[in-house]
CSV table of C-alpha atoms in Angstrom, one decimal:
chain,number,residue,atom,x,y,z
T,1,UNK,CA,-53.3,139.2,-154.8
T,2,UNK,CA,-53.9,142.8,-153.8
T,3,UNK,CA,-56.9,141.8,-151.6
T,4,UNK,CA,-54.8,139.0,-150.0
T,5,UNK,CA,-52.0,141.3,-149.2
T,6,UNK,CA,-54.4,143.8,-147.7
T,7,UNK,CA,-56.0,141.1,-145.6
T,8,UNK,CA,-52.6,139.9,-144.3
T,9,UNK,CA,-51.7,143.5,-143.6
T,10,UNK,CA,-55.0,144.1,-141.7
T,11,UNK,CA,-54.5,140.9,-139.7
T,12,UNK,CA,-51.0,141.9,-138.7
T,13,UNK,CA,-52.2,145.4,-137.6
T,14,UNK,CA,-55.0,143.7,-135.6
T,15,UNK,CA,-52.5,141.4,-133.9
T,16,UNK,CA,-50.3,144.3,-133.0
T,17,UNK,CA,-53.2,146.2,-131.6
T,18,UNK,CA,-54.3,143.3,-129.5
T,19,UNK,CA,-50.8,142.9,-128.1
T,20,UNK,CA,-50.9,146.6,-127.2
T,21,UNK,CA,-54.2,146.1,-125.4
T,22,UNK,CA,-52.8,143.2,-123.4
T,23,UNK,CA,-49.8,145.3,-122.5
T,24,UNK,CA,-52.1,148.2,-121.5
T,25,UNK,CA,-54.1,145.8,-119.3
T,26,UNK,CA,-50.9,144.8,-117.6
T,27,UNK,CA,-49.9,148.4,-117.0
T,28,UNK,CA,-53.4,149.2,-115.6
T,29,UNK,CA,-53.2,146.3,-113.2
T,30,UNK,CA,-49.8,147.5,-111.9
T,31,UNK,CA,-51.5,150.9,-111.4
T,32,UNK,CA,-54.4,149.1,-109.6
T,33,UNK,CA,-56.8,150.5,-112.3
T,34,UNK,CA,-58.7,147.3,-112.6
T,35,UNK,CA,-61.7,148.9,-114.5
T,36,UNK,CA,-59.3,150.1,-117.2
T,37,UNK,CA,-57.6,146.7,-117.3
T,38,UNK,CA,-61.0,144.9,-117.8
T,39,UNK,CA,-61.9,147.4,-120.6
T,40,UNK,CA,-58.6,146.8,-122.5
T,41,UNK,CA,-59.0,143.0,-122.1
T,42,UNK,CA,-62.6,143.1,-123.4
T,43,UNK,CA,-61.4,144.8,-126.6
T,44,UNK,CA,-58.5,142.3,-127.0
T,45,UNK,CA,-60.8,139.3,-126.4
T,46,UNK,CA,-62.8,140.0,-129.6
T,47,UNK,CA,-60.0,138.5,-131.8
T,48,UNK,CA,-58.1,136.5,-129.2
T,49,UNK,CA,-57.7,133.5,-131.5
T,50,UNK,CA,-55.3,135.5,-133.6
T,51,UNK,CA,-52.7,135.8,-130.8
T,52,UNK,CA,-50.2,133.0,-130.4
T,53,UNK,CA,-50.2,130.8,-127.3
T,54,UNK,CA,-47.7,132.9,-125.3
T,55,UNK,CA,-49.8,136.0,-125.7
T,56,UNK,CA,-53.0,134.2,-124.9
T,57,UNK,CA,-51.4,132.9,-121.8
T,58,UNK,CA,-50.6,136.5,-120.8
T,59,UNK,CA,-54.1,137.6,-121.7
T,60,UNK,CA,-55.7,135.0,-119.4
T,61,UNK,CA,-53.3,135.7,-116.6
T,62,UNK,CA,-54.1,139.4,-116.6
T,63,UNK,CA,-57.8,138.7,-116.9
T,64,UNK,CA,-57.6,136.6,-113.8
T,65,UNK,CA,-55.7,139.3,-111.9
T,66,UNK,CA,-58.1,142.1,-113.1
T,67,UNK,CA,-61.3,140.2,-112.0
T,68,UNK,CA,-59.9,138.8,-108.8
T,69,UNK,CA,-58.6,142.2,-107.5
T,70,UNK,CA,-60.4,145.0,-105.7
T,71,UNK,CA,-63.7,143.9,-104.2
T,72,UNK,CA,-64.8,141.1,-106.5
T,73,UNK,CA,-68.3,139.7,-106.6
T,74,UNK,CA,-68.9,136.0,-106.8
T,75,UNK,CA,-69.4,136.4,-110.5
T,76,UNK,CA,-66.1,138.2,-110.8
T,77,UNK,CA,-64.4,135.4,-108.9
T,78,UNK,CA,-65.8,132.8,-111.2
T,79,UNK,CA,-64.6,134.8,-114.2
T,80,UNK,CA,-61.1,135.2,-112.7
T,81,UNK,CA,-61.0,131.5,-111.8
T,82,UNK,CA,-61.8,130.4,-115.4
T,83,UNK,CA,-59.2,132.8,-116.7
T,84,UNK,CA,-56.5,131.5,-114.3
T,85,UNK,CA,-57.5,127.9,-115.2
T,86,UNK,CA,-57.0,128.7,-118.9
T,87,UNK,CA,-53.6,130.4,-118.3
T,88,UNK,CA,-52.6,127.4,-116.2
T,89,UNK,CA,-53.6,125.1,-119.0
T,90,UNK,CA,-51.3,127.0,-121.3
T,91,UNK,CA,-48.4,126.4,-118.8
T,92,UNK,CA,-48.5,129.5,-116.6
T,93,UNK,CA,-47.4,128.6,-113.1
T,94,UNK,CA,-48.3,132.0,-111.6
T,95,UNK,CA,-51.9,131.4,-112.7
T,96,UNK,CA,-51.9,127.9,-111.2
T,97,UNK,CA,-50.7,129.2,-107.9
T,98,UNK,CA,-53.2,132.1,-108.0
T,99,UNK,CA,-56.1,129.7,-108.7
T,100,UNK,CA,-55.2,127.5,-105.7
T,101,UNK,CA,-54.9,130.6,-103.5
T,102,UNK,CA,-58.2,132.0,-104.7
T,103,UNK,CA,-59.9,128.7,-104.0
T,104,UNK,CA,-58.4,128.3,-100.5
T,105,UNK,CA,-59.3,132.0,-99.7
T,106,UNK,CA,-62.9,131.4,-100.7
T,107,UNK,CA,-63.1,128.2,-98.6
T,108,UNK,CA,-61.5,129.9,-95.6
T,109,UNK,CA,-63.9,132.8,-96.0
T,110,UNK,CA,-66.8,130.3,-96.2
T,111,UNK,CA,-65.6,128.7,-92.9
T,112,UNK,CA,-65.6,132.1,-91.3
T,113,UNK,CA,-69.1,132.7,-92.5
T,114,UNK,CA,-70.2,129.4,-91.0
T,115,UNK,CA,-68.7,130.5,-87.7
T,116,UNK,CA,-70.8,133.6,-87.9
T,117,UNK,CA,-73.9,131.6,-88.9
T,118,UNK,CA,-74.0,133.4,-92.2
T,119,UNK,CA,-74.9,130.1,-94.0
T,120,UNK,CA,-76.2,131.6,-97.2
T,121,UNK,CA,-72.9,133.5,-97.8
T,122,UNK,CA,-70.9,130.4,-97.0
T,123,UNK,CA,-73.0,128.3,-99.4
T,124,UNK,CA,-72.5,130.9,-102.2
T,125,UNK,CA,-68.7,130.8,-101.7
T,126,UNK,CA,-68.5,127.0,-101.5
T,127,UNK,CA,-70.6,126.7,-104.7
T,128,UNK,CA,-68.2,129.1,-106.4
T,129,UNK,CA,-65.3,126.9,-105.2
T,130,UNK,CA,-67.0,124.0,-106.9
T,131,UNK,CA,-67.6,125.9,-110.1
T,132,UNK,CA,-63.8,126.7,-110.1
T,133,UNK,CA,-62.9,123.1,-110.1
T,134,UNK,CA,-65.8,120.7,-111.0
T,135,UNK,CA,-63.9,117.6,-109.8
T,136,UNK,CA,-64.1,119.0,-106.2
T,137,UNK,CA,-67.7,117.9,-105.8
T,138,UNK,CA,-67.3,117.9,-102.0
T,139,UNK,CA,-67.7,121.7,-102.0
T,140,UNK,CA,-71.1,121.3,-103.7
T,141,UNK,CA,-72.0,118.9,-100.9
T,142,UNK,CA,-70.9,121.4,-98.2
T,143,UNK,CA,-72.8,124.2,-100.1
T,144,UNK,CA,-75.9,122.1,-99.8
T,145,UNK,CA,-75.3,121.6,-96.1
T,146,UNK,CA,-75.1,125.3,-95.5
T,147,UNK,CA,-78.2,125.9,-97.5
T,148,UNK,CA,-80.1,123.5,-95.3
T,149,UNK,CA,-78.8,125.5,-92.2
T,150,UNK,CA,-80.0,128.7,-94.0
T,151,UNK,CA,-83.4,127.0,-94.6
T,152,UNK,CA,-83.0,127.5,-98.3
T,153,UNK,CA,-84.4,124.0,-98.9
T,154,UNK,CA,-85.3,124.3,-102.6
T,155,UNK,CA,-81.8,125.3,-103.6
T,156,UNK,CA,-80.3,122.6,-101.3
T,157,UNK,CA,-82.3,119.9,-103.0
T,158,UNK,CA,-81.1,121.2,-106.4
T,159,UNK,CA,-77.5,120.8,-105.3
T,160,UNK,CA,-78.1,117.4,-103.8
T,161,UNK,CA,-79.9,116.2,-107.0
T,162,UNK,CA,-76.9,117.5,-109.0
T,163,UNK,CA,-74.6,115.4,-106.7
T,164,UNK,CA,-76.9,112.4,-107.3
T,165,UNK,CA,-76.7,112.9,-111.1
T,166,UNK,CA,-72.9,113.0,-110.8
T,167,UNK,CA,-72.9,109.7,-108.9
T,168,UNK,CA,-71.3,111.4,-105.9
T,169,UNK,CA,-70.9,109.5,-102.7
T,170,UNK,CA,-68.1,111.5,-101.1
T,171,UNK,CA,-65.5,108.7,-101.1
T,172,UNK,CA,-62.2,109.2,-102.8
T,173,UNK,CA,-58.9,110.8,-101.9
T,174,UNK,CA,-57.8,114.2,-100.7
T,175,UNK,CA,-54.6,115.8,-102.0
T,176,UNK,CA,-53.1,118.3,-99.5
T,177,UNK,CA,-49.8,120.2,-99.0
T,178,UNK,CA,-48.5,122.6,-96.5
T,179,UNK,CA,-48.2,126.3,-97.5
T,180,UNK,CA,-44.6,127.1,-96.5
T,181,UNK,CA,-45.4,130.8,-95.9
T,182,UNK,CA,-48.5,130.3,-93.7
T,183,UNK,CA,-47.8,126.8,-92.3
T,184,UNK,CA,-51.4,125.9,-93.1
T,185,UNK,CA,-52.4,122.6,-94.8
T,186,UNK,CA,-54.3,123.3,-98.0
T,187,UNK,CA,-56.4,121.2,-100.3
T,188,UNK,CA,-54.9,121.0,-103.8
T,189,UNK,CA,-57.9,119.4,-105.5
T,190,UNK,CA,-55.9,116.8,-107.5
T,191,UNK,CA,-52.6,114.9,-107.5
T,192,UNK,CA,-51.5,116.9,-110.6
T,193,UNK,CA,-52.2,120.2,-108.9
T,194,UNK,CA,-50.5,119.0,-105.6
T,195,UNK,CA,-47.4,117.9,-107.5
T,196,UNK,CA,-47.2,121.1,-109.4
T,197,UNK,CA,-47.5,123.3,-106.3
T,198,UNK,CA,-44.8,121.4,-104.5
T,199,UNK,CA,-42.5,121.9,-107.5
T,200,UNK,CA,-43.0,125.7,-107.3
T,201,UNK,CA,-41.2,125.5,-103.9
T,202,UNK,CA,-44.2,127.3,-102.2
T,203,UNK,CA,-45.6,124.1,-100.7
T,204,UNK,CA,-44.2,121.0,-98.9
T,205,UNK,CA,-45.3,117.7,-97.2
T,206,UNK,CA,-47.7,116.5,-99.9
T,207,UNK,CA,-50.2,113.9,-98.6
T,208,UNK,CA,-52.8,111.6,-100.2
T,209,UNK,CA,-55.5,110.5,-97.8
T,210,UNK,CA,-58.7,108.5,-98.2
T,211,UNK,CA,-62.1,110.2,-97.8
T,212,UNK,CA,-64.9,107.9,-96.6
T,213,UNK,CA,-68.3,107.7,-98.3
T,214,UNK,CA,-70.9,110.4,-97.4
T,215,UNK,CA,-73.9,108.5,-98.7
T,216,UNK,CA,-75.3,108.2,-95.2
T,217,UNK,CA,-74.9,111.9,-94.6
T,218,UNK,CA,-76.4,112.8,-97.9
T,219,UNK,CA,-79.4,110.6,-97.3
T,220,UNK,CA,-79.8,112.1,-93.9
T,221,UNK,CA,-79.5,115.6,-95.3
T,222,UNK,CA,-82.2,115.0,-97.9
T,223,UNK,CA,-84.4,113.3,-95.3
T,224,UNK,CA,-83.9,116.3,-92.9
T,225,UNK,CA,-85.1,118.7,-95.7
T,226,UNK,CA,-88.2,116.7,-96.3
T,227,UNK,CA,-88.9,116.3,-92.5
T,228,UNK,CA,-88.6,120.1,-92.1
T,229,UNK,CA,-91.1,120.4,-94.9
T,230,UNK,CA,-93.3,117.7,-93.3
T,231,UNK,CA,-93.0,115.5,-96.4
T,232,UNK,CA,-92.4,112.3,-94.4
T,233,UNK,CA,-93.1,110.0,-97.3
T,234,UNK,CA,-90.3,111.6,-99.4
T,235,UNK,CA,-88.0,111.4,-96.4
T,236,UNK,CA,-88.6,107.7,-96.0
T,237,UNK,CA,-88.2,107.2,-99.8
T,238,UNK,CA,-84.9,109.0,-99.7
T,239,UNK,CA,-83.5,106.8,-96.9
T,240,UNK,CA,-84.9,103.6,-98.4
T,241,UNK,CA,-83.3,104.3,-101.8
T,242,UNK,CA,-79.9,105.0,-100.2
T,243,UNK,CA,-80.2,101.7,-98.2
T,244,UNK,CA,-81.1,99.7,-101.3
T,245,UNK,CA,-77.9,100.9,-102.9
T,246,UNK,CA,-75.8,100.5,-99.8
T,247,UNK,CA,-77.3,97.8,-97.5
T,248,UNK,CA,-74.3,97.5,-95.3
T,249,UNK,CA,-73.8,101.2,-94.6
T,250,UNK,CA,-74.1,101.6,-90.8
T,251,UNK,CA,-74.2,105.4,-91.1
T,252,UNK,CA,-77.4,105.1,-93.2
T,253,UNK,CA,-79.0,103.1,-90.4
T,254,UNK,CA,-78.1,105.8,-87.9
T,255,UNK,CA,-79.5,108.4,-90.2
T,256,UNK,CA,-82.7,106.3,-90.6
T,257,UNK,CA,-83.0,106.0,-86.8
T,258,UNK,CA,-82.5,109.8,-86.4
T,259,UNK,CA,-85.2,110.3,-89.0
T,260,UNK,CA,-87.8,108.2,-87.2
T,261,UNK,CA,-86.9,109.8,-84.0
T,262,UNK,CA,-87.6,113.3,-85.5
T,263,UNK,CA,-90.9,111.9,-86.8
T,264,UNK,CA,-91.8,110.8,-83.2
T,265,UNK,CA,-91.4,107.1,-83.8
T,266,UNK,CA,-89.0,106.3,-80.9
T,267,UNK,CA,-89.6,102.6,-80.9
T,268,UNK,CA,-88.8,102.3,-84.6
T,269,UNK,CA,-85.6,104.4,-84.0
T,270,UNK,CA,-84.5,102.0,-81.2
T,271,UNK,CA,-85.1,98.9,-83.3
T,272,UNK,CA,-82.9,100.4,-86.1
T,273,UNK,CA,-80.2,101.4,-83.6
T,274,UNK,CA,-80.0,97.8,-82.3
T,275,UNK,CA,-79.6,96.5,-85.9
T,276,UNK,CA,-76.8,99.0,-86.5
T,277,UNK,CA,-75.0,97.9,-83.4
T,278,UNK,CA,-74.9,94.3,-84.7
T,279,UNK,CA,-73.5,95.3,-88.1
T,280,UNK,CA,-70.1,96.7,-87.2
T,281,UNK,CA,-68.6,95.4,-83.9
T,282,UNK,CA,-65.1,96.8,-84.5
T,283,UNK,CA,-65.9,100.5,-85.0
T,284,UNK,CA,-66.0,102.6,-81.8
T,285,UNK,CA,-67.5,105.5,-83.7
T,286,UNK,CA,-70.6,103.5,-84.5
T,287,UNK,CA,-71.2,102.7,-80.9
T,288,UNK,CA,-70.6,106.3,-79.9
T,289,UNK,CA,-73.2,107.4,-82.4
T,290,UNK,CA,-75.6,104.8,-81.2
T,291,UNK,CA,-75.0,106.1,-77.7
T,292,UNK,CA,-75.9,109.6,-78.8
T,293,UNK,CA,-79.1,108.4,-80.4
T,294,UNK,CA,-80.1,106.6,-77.2
T,295,UNK,CA,-79.3,109.7,-75.2
T,296,UNK,CA,-81.6,111.6,-77.6
T,297,UNK,CA,-84.5,109.3,-76.7
T,298,UNK,CA,-83.6,109.6,-73.0
T,299,UNK,CA,-82.6,105.9,-72.7
T,300,UNK,CA,-79.6,106.6,-70.4
T,301,UNK,CA,-78.8,102.9,-69.6
T,302,UNK,CA,-78.6,102.0,-73.3
T,303,UNK,CA,-76.6,105.1,-74.1
T,304,UNK,CA,-74.1,104.3,-71.3
T,305,UNK,CA,-73.9,100.7,-72.5
T,306,UNK,CA,-73.1,101.8,-76.0
T,307,UNK,CA,-70.4,104.3,-74.9
T,308,UNK,CA,-68.8,101.5,-72.8
T,309,UNK,CA,-68.8,99.2,-75.8
T,310,UNK,CA,-67.0,102.0,-77.8
T,311,UNK,CA,-64.4,102.3,-75.0
T,312,UNK,CA,-63.9,98.5,-74.9
T,313,UNK,CA,-63.0,98.7,-78.6
T,314,UNK,CA,-60.7,101.7,-78.1
T,315,UNK,CA,-59.9,102.9,-74.6
T,316,UNK,CA,-58.4,106.1,-76.0
T,317,UNK,CA,-61.7,107.1,-77.6
T,318,UNK,CA,-62.3,110.0,-75.3
T,319,UNK,CA,-65.3,111.4,-77.1
T,320,UNK,CA,-67.3,108.3,-76.1
T,321,UNK,CA,-66.1,108.7,-72.5
T,322,UNK,CA,-67.1,112.4,-72.3
T,323,UNK,CA,-70.5,111.5,-73.8
T,324,UNK,CA,-71.0,108.8,-71.3
T,325,UNK,CA,-70.1,111.2,-68.4
T,326,UNK,CA,-72.7,113.7,-69.8
T,327,UNK,CA,-75.3,111.0,-70.0
T,328,UNK,CA,-74.7,109.8,-66.5
T,329,UNK,CA,-74.7,113.3,-65.1
T,330,UNK,CA,-77.9,114.0,-66.9
T,331,UNK,CA,-79.6,112.0,-64.1
T,332,UNK,CA,-78.6,114.7,-61.7
T,333,UNK,CA,-81.2,117.2,-63.1
T,334,UNK,CA,-84.2,115.3,-61.7
T,335,UNK,CA,-82.5,115.1,-58.2
T,336,UNK,CA,-81.7,118.8,-58.1
T,337,UNK,CA,-85.2,119.8,-59.3
T,338,UNK,CA,-86.8,117.7,-56.6
T,339,UNK,CA,-84.5,119.1,-53.9
T,340,UNK,CA,-85.3,122.7,-55.0
T,341,UNK,CA,-89.0,122.1,-54.7
T,342,UNK,CA,-88.9,120.7,-51.2
T,343,UNK,CA,-90.2,122.7,-48.2
T,344,UNK,CA,-88.8,123.1,-44.7
T,345,UNK,CA,-90.8,120.3,-42.9
T,346,UNK,CA,-89.0,117.5,-41.1
T,347,UNK,CA,-90.2,115.1,-43.7
T,348,UNK,CA,-88.9,117.4,-46.5
T,349,UNK,CA,-85.5,117.8,-44.8
T,350,UNK,CA,-85.2,114.0,-44.5
T,351,UNK,CA,-86.0,113.6,-48.2
T,352,UNK,CA,-83.5,116.4,-49.0
T,353,UNK,CA,-80.7,114.5,-47.3
T,354,UNK,CA,-81.7,111.3,-49.1
T,355,UNK,CA,-81.6,113.0,-52.5
T,356,UNK,CA,-78.3,114.7,-51.6
T,357,UNK,CA,-76.8,111.3,-50.8
T,358,UNK,CA,-78.0,110.0,-54.1
T,359,UNK,CA,-76.4,112.9,-55.9
T,360,UNK,CA,-73.1,112.3,-54.2
T,361,UNK,CA,-73.3,108.6,-55.0
T,362,UNK,CA,-73.8,109.6,-58.7
T,363,UNK,CA,-70.7,111.8,-58.5
T,364,UNK,CA,-68.7,109.0,-57.0
T,365,UNK,CA,-69.8,106.7,-59.8
T,366,UNK,CA,-68.9,109.3,-62.5
T,367,UNK,CA,-65.6,110.4,-61.0
T,368,UNK,CA,-63.4,107.4,-62.2
T,369,UNK,CA,-64.5,108.0,-65.8
T,370,UNK,CA,-63.6,111.7,-65.4
T,371,UNK,CA,-60.2,110.9,-64.1
T,372,UNK,CA,-59.6,108.6,-67.0
T,373,UNK,CA,-60.8,111.4,-69.4
T,374,UNK,CA,-58.2,113.7,-67.7
T,375,UNK,CA,-55.5,111.2,-68.3
T,376,UNK,CA,-56.3,110.9,-72.0
T,377,UNK,CA,-56.8,114.6,-72.5
T,378,UNK,CA,-55.1,116.5,-69.7
T,379,UNK,CA,-55.6,119.9,-71.4
T,380,UNK,CA,-59.4,119.8,-71.8
T,381,UNK,CA,-60.6,122.6,-69.6
T,382,UNK,CA,-64.3,121.4,-69.6
T,383,UNK,CA,-63.2,118.1,-68.2
T,384,UNK,CA,-61.0,119.7,-65.6
T,385,UNK,CA,-63.9,122.1,-64.5
T,386,UNK,CA,-66.3,119.2,-64.2
T,387,UNK,CA,-63.9,117.2,-62.2
T,388,UNK,CA,-63.1,120.2,-59.9
T,389,UNK,CA,-66.8,120.7,-59.2
T,390,UNK,CA,-67.3,117.0,-58.4
T,391,UNK,CA,-64.3,117.0,-56.0
T,392,UNK,CA,-65.7,120.1,-54.3
T,393,UNK,CA,-69.1,118.6,-53.8
T,394,UNK,CA,-67.5,115.4,-52.4
T,395,UNK,CA,-65.4,117.4,-50.0
T,396,UNK,CA,-62.2,116.5,-51.7
T,397,UNK,CA,-60.9,120.1,-51.6
T,398,UNK,CA,-57.2,119.3,-52.0
T,399,UNK,CA,-57.9,117.6,-55.4
T,400,UNK,CA,-60.2,120.5,-56.4
T,401,UNK,CA,-57.6,123.1,-55.6
T,402,UNK,CA,-55.0,121.2,-57.6
T,403,UNK,CA,-57.3,121.3,-60.7
T,404,UNK,CA,-58.0,125.0,-60.1
T,405,UNK,CA,-54.3,125.7,-60.4
T,406,UNK,CA,-54.3,123.9,-63.8
T,407,UNK,CA,-57.2,126.0,-65.2
């Protein structure tokens, strides 16, 4: 009995001491002394199970704050995320909000890194975002993409193999809500998280939207890695395996065509493109992508034909119209090169006039499509500049001046 009483007394004293350490960590955080806060929390963590749920919730909240503050490393961010997740599990709404903010900050920072072409840093941050919420496998996919751009092919394949083991195809649903303070739409990760954040009053306009499959993109990414490593057999194997599982996926065919093009097998690429065009006759995006592939292999007529098909399906699909204009104007380069290489003889002058007439005929042919593009997207400055240059070259100065005023 004496021993039992002593043990109970010791346990009580230990619990009081742990509570003091958690309180000390809170005070240190308020003083921005995060090193001291971490030290106090490490001592308290040794016997954490002896604290009740309410005190454990406080412990994990302060741990999240301590490790996410200052200038945290990726490892610190992961530690903070796990702590916030545990506090949220125990019912702490502040921790749930902090976890969402931390994830969105990481993703936005990764996007900034991508813009600066710092792909390795972007990949690390996206992978950390995935570690924070393992159901958000899309961030693992984007991390792999960035690693490919960073030419970190070995690690990229590891991530893609992990996605394959998880059965990831990228399809699903996105759960977003608008941050009332910033006005920005943010990914909530799950319906439960989205509903919870809206309840806090900090978010509004929750939306559930479908996410299409990324199997074609994944197969293309793996193939791209192997092509860069000149492992063509593995590239073909990757595409074939994806096609076997998804025989009606048009994006996979486009990826396969692109792969063969990169391998120098243009005729094979064309054959696959034509097959893709016959598979989905209602999707303008498919024909736009087919047009881009034909443009890559310098088959302008087929490219223009594909863009026109896309526009027949959806006349408002301006991306196809702009790509078609670019393909048509691509013929101008050969005319200009020949004009620049002519001499000053009578014969050369006659040939110059002939080529100039052909160039102006090309402009007249392109101009109606440019005018349609301006109607669909009147604020697109690149379209306006191109149209202005064509009007100038065709001596339609009044129209050119009108566009100049809009720029």
